[in-house]
Tab-separated table of C-alpha atoms in Angstrom:
chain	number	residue	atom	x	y	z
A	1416	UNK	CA	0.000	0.000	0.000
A	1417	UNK	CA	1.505	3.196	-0.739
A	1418	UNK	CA	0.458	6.471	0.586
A	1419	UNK	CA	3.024	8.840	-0.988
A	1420	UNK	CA	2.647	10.760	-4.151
A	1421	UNK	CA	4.454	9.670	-7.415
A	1422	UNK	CA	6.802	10.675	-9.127
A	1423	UNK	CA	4.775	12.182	-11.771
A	1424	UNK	CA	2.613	13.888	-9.334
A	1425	UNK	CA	5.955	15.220	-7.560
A	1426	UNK	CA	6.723	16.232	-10.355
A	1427	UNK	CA	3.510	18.465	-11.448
A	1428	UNK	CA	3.825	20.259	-8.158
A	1429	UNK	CA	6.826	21.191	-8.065
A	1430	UNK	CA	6.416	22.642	-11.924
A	1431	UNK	CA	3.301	24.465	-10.820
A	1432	UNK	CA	5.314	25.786	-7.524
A	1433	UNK	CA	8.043	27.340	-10.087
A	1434	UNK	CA	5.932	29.065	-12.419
A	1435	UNK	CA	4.532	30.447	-9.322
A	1436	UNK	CA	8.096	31.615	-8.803
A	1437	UNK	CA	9.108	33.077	-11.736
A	1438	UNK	CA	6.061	34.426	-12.997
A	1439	UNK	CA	4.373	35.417	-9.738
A	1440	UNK	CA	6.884	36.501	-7.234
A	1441	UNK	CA	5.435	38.419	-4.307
A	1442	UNK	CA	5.750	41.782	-6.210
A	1443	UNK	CA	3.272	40.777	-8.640
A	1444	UNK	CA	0.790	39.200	-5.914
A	1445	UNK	CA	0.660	42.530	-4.159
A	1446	UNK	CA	0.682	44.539	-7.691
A	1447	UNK	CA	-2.945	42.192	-8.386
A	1448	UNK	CA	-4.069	42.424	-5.306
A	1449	UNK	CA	-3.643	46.235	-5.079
A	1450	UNK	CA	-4.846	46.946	-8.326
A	1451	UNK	CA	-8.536	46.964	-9.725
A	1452	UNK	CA	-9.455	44.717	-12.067
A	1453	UNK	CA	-8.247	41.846	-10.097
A	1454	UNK	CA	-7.235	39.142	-12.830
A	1455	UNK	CA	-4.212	39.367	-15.351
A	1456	UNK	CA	-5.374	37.520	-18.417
A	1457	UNK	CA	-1.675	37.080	-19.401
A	1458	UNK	CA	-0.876	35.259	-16.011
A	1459	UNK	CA	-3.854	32.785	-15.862
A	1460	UNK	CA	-2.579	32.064	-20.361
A	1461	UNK	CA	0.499	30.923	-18.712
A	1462	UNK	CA	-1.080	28.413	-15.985
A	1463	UNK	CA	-3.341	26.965	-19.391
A	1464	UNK	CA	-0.249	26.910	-21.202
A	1465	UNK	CA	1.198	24.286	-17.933
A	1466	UNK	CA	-2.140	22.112	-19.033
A	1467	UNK	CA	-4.085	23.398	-16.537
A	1468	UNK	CA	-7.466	25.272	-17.878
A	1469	UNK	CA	-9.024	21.379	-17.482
A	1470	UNK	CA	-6.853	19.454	-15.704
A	1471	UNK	CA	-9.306	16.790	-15.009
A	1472	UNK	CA	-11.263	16.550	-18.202
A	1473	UNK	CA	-10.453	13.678	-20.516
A	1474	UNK	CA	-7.790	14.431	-23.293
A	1475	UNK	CA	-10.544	13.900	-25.403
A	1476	UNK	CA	-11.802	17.493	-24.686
A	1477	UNK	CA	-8.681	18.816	-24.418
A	1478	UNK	CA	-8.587	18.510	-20.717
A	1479	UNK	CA	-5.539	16.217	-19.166
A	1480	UNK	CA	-7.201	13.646	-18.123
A	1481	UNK	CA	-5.978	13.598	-14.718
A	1482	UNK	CA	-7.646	12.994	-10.920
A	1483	UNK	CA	-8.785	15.023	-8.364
A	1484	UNK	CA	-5.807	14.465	-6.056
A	1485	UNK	CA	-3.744	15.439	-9.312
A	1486	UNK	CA	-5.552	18.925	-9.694
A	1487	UNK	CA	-5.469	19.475	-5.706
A	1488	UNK	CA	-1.777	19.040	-5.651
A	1489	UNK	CA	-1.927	22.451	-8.001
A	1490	UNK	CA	-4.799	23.787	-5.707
A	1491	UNK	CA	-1.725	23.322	-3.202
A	1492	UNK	CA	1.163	25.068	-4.663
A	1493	UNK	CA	-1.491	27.746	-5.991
A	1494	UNK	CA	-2.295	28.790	-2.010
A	1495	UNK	CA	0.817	28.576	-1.145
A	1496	UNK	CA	2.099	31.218	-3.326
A	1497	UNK	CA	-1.634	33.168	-3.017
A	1498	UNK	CA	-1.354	32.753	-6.634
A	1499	UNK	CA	-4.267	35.449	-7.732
A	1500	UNK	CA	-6.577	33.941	-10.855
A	1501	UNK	CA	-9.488	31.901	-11.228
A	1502	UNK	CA	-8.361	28.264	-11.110
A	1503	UNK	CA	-10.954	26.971	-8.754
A	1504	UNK	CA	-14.017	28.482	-10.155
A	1505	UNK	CA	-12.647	27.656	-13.335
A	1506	UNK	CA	-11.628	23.954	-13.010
A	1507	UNK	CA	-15.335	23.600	-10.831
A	1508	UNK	CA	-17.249	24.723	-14.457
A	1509	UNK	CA	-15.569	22.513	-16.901
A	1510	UNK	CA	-16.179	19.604	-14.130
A	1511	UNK	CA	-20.026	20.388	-13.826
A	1512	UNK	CA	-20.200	20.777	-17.893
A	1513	UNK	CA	-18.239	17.147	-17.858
A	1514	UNK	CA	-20.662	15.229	-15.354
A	1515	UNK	CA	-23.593	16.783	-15.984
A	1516	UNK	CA	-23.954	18.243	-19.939
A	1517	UNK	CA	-25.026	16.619	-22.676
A	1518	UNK	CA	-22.655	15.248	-25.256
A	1519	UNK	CA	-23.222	18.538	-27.309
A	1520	UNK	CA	-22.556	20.738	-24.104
A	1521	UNK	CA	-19.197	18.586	-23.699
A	1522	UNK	CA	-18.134	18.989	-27.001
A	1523	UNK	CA	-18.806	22.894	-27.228
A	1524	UNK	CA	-17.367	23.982	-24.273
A	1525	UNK	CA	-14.785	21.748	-22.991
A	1526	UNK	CA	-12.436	22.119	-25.295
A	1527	UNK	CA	-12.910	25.916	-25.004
A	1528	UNK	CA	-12.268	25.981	-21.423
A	1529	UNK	CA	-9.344	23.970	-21.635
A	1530	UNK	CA	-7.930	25.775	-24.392
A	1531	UNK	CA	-8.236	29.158	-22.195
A	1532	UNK	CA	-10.860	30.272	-25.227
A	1533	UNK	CA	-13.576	30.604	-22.394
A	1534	UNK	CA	-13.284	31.899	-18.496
A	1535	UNK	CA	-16.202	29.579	-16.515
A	1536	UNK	CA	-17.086	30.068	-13.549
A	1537	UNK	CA	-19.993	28.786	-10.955
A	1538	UNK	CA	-22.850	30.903	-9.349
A	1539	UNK	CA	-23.729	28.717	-6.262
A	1540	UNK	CA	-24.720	31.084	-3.553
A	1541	UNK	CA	-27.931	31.833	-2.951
A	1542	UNK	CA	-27.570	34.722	-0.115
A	1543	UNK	CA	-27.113	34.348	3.423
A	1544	UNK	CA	-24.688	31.000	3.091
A	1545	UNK	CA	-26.928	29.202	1.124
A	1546	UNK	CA	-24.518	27.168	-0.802
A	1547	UNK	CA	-25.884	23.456	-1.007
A	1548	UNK	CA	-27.301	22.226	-3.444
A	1549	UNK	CA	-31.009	21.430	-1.458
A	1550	UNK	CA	-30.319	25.206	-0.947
A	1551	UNK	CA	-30.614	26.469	-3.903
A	1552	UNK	CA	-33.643	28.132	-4.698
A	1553	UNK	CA	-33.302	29.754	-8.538
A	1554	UNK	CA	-36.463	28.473	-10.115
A	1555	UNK	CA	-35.327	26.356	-13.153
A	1556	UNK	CA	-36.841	26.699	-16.624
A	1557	UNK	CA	-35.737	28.095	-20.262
A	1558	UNK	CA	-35.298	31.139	-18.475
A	1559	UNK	CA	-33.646	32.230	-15.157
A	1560	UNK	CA	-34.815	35.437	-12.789
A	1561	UNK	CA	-32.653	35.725	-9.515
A	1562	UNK	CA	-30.054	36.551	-7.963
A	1563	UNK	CA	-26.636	34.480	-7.332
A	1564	UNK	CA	-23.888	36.143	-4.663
A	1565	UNK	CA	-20.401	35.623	-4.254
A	1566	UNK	CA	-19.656	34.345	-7.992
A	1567	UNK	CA	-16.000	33.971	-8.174
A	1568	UNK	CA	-14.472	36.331	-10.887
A	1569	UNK	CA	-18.457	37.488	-12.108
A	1570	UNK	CA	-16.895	40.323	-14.117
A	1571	UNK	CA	-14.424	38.344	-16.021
A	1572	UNK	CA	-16.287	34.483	-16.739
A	1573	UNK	CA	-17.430	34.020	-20.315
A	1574	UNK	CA	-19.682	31.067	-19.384
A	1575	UNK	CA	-21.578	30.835	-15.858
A	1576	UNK	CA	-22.670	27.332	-13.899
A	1577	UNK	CA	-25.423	28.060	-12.206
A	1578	UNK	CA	-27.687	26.201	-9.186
A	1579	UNK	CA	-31.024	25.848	-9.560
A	1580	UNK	CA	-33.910	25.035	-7.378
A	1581	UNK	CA	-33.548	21.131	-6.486
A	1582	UNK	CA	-30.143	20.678	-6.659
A	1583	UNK	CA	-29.842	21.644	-11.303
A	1584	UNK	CA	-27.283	23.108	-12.873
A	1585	UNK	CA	-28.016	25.383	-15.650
A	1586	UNK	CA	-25.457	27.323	-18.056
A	1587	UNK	CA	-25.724	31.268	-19.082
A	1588	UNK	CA	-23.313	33.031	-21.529
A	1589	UNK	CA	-22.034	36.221	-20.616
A	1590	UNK	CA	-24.058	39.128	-22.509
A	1591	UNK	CA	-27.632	36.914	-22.679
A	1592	UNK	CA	-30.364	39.085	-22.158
A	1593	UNK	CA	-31.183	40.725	-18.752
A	1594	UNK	CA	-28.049	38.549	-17.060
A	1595	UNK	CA	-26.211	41.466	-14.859
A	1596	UNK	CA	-22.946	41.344	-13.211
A	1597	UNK	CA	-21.463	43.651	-10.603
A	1598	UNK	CA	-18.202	43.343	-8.106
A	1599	UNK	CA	-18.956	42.826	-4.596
A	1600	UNK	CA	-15.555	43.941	-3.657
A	1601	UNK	CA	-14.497	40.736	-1.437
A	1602	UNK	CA	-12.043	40.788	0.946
A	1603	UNK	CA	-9.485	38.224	-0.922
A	1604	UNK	CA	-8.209	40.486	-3.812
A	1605	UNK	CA	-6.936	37.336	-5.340
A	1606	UNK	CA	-9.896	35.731	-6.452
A	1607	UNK	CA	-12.883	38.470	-6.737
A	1608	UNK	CA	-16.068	37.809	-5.977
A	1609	UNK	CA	-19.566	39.554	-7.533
A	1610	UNK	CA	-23.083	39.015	-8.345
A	1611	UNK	CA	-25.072	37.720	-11.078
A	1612	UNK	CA	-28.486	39.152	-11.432
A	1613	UNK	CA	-30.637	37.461	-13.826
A	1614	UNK	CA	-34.194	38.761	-15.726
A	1615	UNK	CA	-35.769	36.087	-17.684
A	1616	UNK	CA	-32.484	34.889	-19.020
A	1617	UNK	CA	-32.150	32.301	-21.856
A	1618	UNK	CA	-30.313	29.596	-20.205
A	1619	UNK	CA	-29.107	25.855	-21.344
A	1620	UNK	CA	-30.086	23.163	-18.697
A	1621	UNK	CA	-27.206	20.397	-17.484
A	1622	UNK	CA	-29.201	17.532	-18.357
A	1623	UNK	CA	-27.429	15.232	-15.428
A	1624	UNK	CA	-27.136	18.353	-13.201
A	1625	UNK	CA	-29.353	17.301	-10.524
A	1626	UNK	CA	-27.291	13.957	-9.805
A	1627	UNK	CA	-23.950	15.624	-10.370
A	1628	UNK	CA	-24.161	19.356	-8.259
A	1629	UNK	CA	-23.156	17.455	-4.797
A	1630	UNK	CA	-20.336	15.759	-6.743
A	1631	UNK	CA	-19.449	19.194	-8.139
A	1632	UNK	CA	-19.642	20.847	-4.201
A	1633	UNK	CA	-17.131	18.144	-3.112
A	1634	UNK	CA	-14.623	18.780	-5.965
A	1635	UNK	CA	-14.432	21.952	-4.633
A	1636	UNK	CA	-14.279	21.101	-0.745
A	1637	UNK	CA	-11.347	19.266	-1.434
A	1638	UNK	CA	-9.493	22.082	-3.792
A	1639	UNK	CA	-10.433	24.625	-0.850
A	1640	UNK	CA	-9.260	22.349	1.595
A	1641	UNK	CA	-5.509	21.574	-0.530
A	1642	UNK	CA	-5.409	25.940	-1.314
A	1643	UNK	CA	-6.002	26.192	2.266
A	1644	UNK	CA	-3.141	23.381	3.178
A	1645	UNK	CA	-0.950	25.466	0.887
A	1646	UNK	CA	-1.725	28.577	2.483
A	1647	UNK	CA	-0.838	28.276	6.304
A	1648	UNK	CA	2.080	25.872	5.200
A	1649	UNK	CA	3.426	28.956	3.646
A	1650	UNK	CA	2.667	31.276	6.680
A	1651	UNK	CA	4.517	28.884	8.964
A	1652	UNK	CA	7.401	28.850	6.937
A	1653	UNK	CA	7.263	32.711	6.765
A	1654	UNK	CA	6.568	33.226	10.203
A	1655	UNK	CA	9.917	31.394	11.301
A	1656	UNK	CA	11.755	33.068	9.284
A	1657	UNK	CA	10.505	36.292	10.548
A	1658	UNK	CA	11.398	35.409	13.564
A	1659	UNK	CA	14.639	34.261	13.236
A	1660	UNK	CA	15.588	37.606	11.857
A	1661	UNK	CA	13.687	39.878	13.665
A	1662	UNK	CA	15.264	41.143	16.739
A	1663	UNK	CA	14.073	42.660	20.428
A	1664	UNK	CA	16.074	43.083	23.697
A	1665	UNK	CA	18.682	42.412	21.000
A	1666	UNK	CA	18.419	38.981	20.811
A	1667	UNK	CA	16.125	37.083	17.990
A	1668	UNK	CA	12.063	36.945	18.471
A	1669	UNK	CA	12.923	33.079	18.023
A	1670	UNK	CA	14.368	33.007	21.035
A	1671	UNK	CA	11.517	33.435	22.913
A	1672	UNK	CA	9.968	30.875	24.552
A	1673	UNK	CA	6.413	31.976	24.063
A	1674	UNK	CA	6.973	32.623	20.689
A	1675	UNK	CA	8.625	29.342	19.785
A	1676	UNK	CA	5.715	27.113	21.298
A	1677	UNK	CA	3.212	28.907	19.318
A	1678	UNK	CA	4.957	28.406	15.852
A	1679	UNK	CA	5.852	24.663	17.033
A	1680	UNK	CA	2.225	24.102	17.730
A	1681	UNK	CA	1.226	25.340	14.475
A	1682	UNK	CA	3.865	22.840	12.911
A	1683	UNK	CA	1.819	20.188	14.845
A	1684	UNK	CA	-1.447	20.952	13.481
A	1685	UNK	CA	-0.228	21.627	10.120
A	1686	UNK	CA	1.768	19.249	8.326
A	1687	UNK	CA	-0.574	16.138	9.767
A	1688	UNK	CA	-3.767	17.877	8.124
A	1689	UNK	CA	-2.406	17.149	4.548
A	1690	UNK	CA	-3.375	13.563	4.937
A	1691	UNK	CA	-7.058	14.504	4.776
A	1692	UNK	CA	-7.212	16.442	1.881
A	1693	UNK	CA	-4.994	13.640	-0.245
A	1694	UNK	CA	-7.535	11.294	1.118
A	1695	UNK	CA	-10.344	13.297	0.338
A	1696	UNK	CA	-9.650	13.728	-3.175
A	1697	UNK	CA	-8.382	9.808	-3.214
A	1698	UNK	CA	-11.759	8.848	-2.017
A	1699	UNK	CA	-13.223	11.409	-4.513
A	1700	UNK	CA	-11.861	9.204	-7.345
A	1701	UNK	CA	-11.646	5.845	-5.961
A	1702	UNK	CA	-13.769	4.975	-3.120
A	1703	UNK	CA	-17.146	6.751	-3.282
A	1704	UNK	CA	-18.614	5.525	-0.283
A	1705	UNK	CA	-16.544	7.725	1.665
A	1706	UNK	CA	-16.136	10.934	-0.659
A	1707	UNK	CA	-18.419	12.991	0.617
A	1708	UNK	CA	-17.645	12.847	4.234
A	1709	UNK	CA	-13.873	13.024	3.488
A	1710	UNK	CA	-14.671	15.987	1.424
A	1711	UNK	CA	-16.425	17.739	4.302
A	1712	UNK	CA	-14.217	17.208	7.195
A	1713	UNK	CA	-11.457	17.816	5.017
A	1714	UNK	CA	-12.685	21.365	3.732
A	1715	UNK	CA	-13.843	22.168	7.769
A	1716	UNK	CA	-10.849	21.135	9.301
A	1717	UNK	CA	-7.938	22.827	7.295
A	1718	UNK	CA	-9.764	25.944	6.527
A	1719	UNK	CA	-10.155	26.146	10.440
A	1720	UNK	CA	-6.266	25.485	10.577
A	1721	UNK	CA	-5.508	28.233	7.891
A	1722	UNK	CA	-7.664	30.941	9.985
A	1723	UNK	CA	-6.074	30.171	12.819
A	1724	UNK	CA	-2.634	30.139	11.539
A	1725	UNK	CA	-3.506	33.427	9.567
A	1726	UNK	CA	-4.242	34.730	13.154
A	1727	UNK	CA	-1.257	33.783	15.186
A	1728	UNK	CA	1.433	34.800	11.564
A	1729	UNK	CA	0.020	38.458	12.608
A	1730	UNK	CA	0.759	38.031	15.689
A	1731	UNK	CA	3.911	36.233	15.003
A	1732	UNK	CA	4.751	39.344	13.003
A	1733	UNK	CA	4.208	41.725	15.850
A	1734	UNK	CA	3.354	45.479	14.976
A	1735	UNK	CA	3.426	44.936	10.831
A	1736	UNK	CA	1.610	42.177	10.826
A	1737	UNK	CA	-2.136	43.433	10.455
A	1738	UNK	CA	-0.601	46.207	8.285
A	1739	UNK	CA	-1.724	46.527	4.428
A	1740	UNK	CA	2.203	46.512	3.901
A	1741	UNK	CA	3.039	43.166	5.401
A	1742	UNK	CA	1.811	40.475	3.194
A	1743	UNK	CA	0.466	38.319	5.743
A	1744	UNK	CA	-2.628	40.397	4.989
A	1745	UNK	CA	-2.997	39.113	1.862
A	1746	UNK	CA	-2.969	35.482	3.019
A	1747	UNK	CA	-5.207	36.422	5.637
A	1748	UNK	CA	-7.526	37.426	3.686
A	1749	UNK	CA	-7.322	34.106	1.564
A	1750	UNK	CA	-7.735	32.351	4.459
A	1751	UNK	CA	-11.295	33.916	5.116
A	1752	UNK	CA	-12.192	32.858	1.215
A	1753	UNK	CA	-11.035	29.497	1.793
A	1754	UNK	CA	-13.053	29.356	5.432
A	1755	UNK	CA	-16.407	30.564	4.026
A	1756	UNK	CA	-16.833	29.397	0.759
A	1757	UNK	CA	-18.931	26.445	-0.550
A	1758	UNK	CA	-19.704	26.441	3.173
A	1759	UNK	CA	-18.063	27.400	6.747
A	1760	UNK	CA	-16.758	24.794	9.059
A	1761	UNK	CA	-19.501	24.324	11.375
A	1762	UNK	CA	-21.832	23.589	8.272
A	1763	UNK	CA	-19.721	20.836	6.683
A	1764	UNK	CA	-19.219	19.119	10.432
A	1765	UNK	CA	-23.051	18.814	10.832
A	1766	UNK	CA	-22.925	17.187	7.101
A	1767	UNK	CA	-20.390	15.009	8.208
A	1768	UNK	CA	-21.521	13.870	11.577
A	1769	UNK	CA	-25.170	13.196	9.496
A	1770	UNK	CA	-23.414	11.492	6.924
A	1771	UNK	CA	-21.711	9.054	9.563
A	1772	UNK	CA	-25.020	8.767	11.447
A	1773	UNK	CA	-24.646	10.495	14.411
């Protein structure tokens, strides 16, 4: 039994983690983040240039025909640099358009998607945290009238997944009639969130929407959860070396007991967490009887790690570290995405502890 990654999977991490590098150093991050339109079209060409506009789509529609735990592993190195761009909306479309569209719908917009042609993106939230699929309340028909909130990257997305009363899925095109969009000016700069109003707008129906929107939630549990591993992995690391360089009393902050414990403890609850989100997306793919649970304590529990290890990097980081300067900030701020997106922690521990029975 083995429970490490392979070499090939090694290997697509650690290309993913470079281009981060090189093409997204922390200058640029903070240059996004700062600025106002909140996705460089040039940066995201470059991630669909690595193969990853459909990373789990068959090579048949231009996807790459990998697994879940193969696209989380970029979800990873993605959070870790706070990597700004629409990867997770993104990837979350072409997988709804996959398991629940007709052959037609497959073979329109897959290939677009993959090819970068097309930004997609999903419209889940119905207001007030209502992200499940029994949540959803958008009457479906040939038309849609309602309004969807927090809809990653709504001013950019060419092609929109949206939930529909019962658990559908339903696709609108950018510039159909009466289908408004408007930025809701999140906190996370890095992936922007708005709203989609909609006034009688044409709209295509998933056919298979219905029994794939819960499959389409847990994909993106277990991407949160790996962005969110990513993320406080990298604030530990930067929080160490902050304080082994930062001095008071003129000795090293390191030095400090108190401060030492706190880091070590976040060490502790880090680096054991990444075993749920590999199993969660190896469940995912492989053993389905335990996929959605997985998914849901994976997404509560590391999102609750990478708030709390957002919290104590500030602190770590003493008087700069809640300052728009530091970049902590910025992380922090990813953190809160990560935490209340497709669902907060408390929600997806009630799913899970329903799911097992309890």
């Amino acid at each position: 039994m083995n429970f490490d990654l392979s070499e090939e999977q090694e290997l697509l991490q650690e290309t993913v983690r470079q281009f981060a590098a090189n093409e997204c150093p922390p200058t640029r991050v903070r240059a996004i983040f700062d600025g106002d339109a909140g996705h460089e079209p040039e940066l995201w060409k470059g991630l669909v240039e690595l193969g990853l506009g459909a990373i789990a789509v068959p090579d048949e529609f231009g996807g790459a025909g990998l697994e879940l735990l193969d696209q989380a592993l970029v979800a990873e190195a993605l959070g870790g640099a706070a990597l700004p761009g629409p990867f997770l909306a993104h990837s979350l479309a072409g997988l709804a358009i996959l398991w629940a569209g007709s052959d037609l719908q497959k073979k329109t917009w897959l290939p677009r998607l993959a090819a970068g042609e097309r930004l997609g993106t999903v419209a889940f939230d119905d207001g007030g945290e209502r992200w499940q699929p029994s949540d959803w309340s958008l009457p479906a028909g040939p038309t849609l009238s309602g309004v969807k909130s927090a809809v990653p990257f709504a001013e950019h997305a060419d092609l929109f997944v949206v939930g529909t009363a019962g658990g559908g899925l339903a696709l609108v095109e950018r510039g159909a009639r009466g289908a408004v969009t408007r930025d809701l000016h999140g906190v996370d700069r890095t992936r922007r969130l708005g709203e989609l109003a909609l006034e009688n707008t044409p709209c295509e129906s998933l056919p298979n929407g219905v029994a794939a929107s819960a499959r389409v939630r847990d994909a993106g549990l277990v991407l949160l959860a790996a962005d969110a591993f990513g993320g406080a992995q990298h604030l530990l690391e930067a929080s160490v070396e902050y304080a082994k360089t930062r001095q008071q009393f003129g000795v090293t902050i390191g030095s400090f007991q108190g401060l030492k414990h706190q880091l070590a403890n976040l060490a502790v609850e880090i680096e054991p967490a990444r075993g749920l989100y590999w199993y969660a997306a190896h469940a995912f793919d492989h053993v389905p009887e335990e996929s959605e649970r997985s998914a849901a304590l994976a997404k509560a529990h590391l999102t609750q790690v990478y708030m709390q290890t957002a919290r104590d990097a500030v602190e770590a980081h003493g008087g700069i570290g809640f300052t728009w300067e530091c970049d902590v900030q910025i992380y922090f701020k990813r953190a809160m995405f990560d935490r209340a997106f497709l669902g907060t922690p408390a929600v997806h521990r009630e799913r899970a502890a329903a799911l097992a029975g309890w």
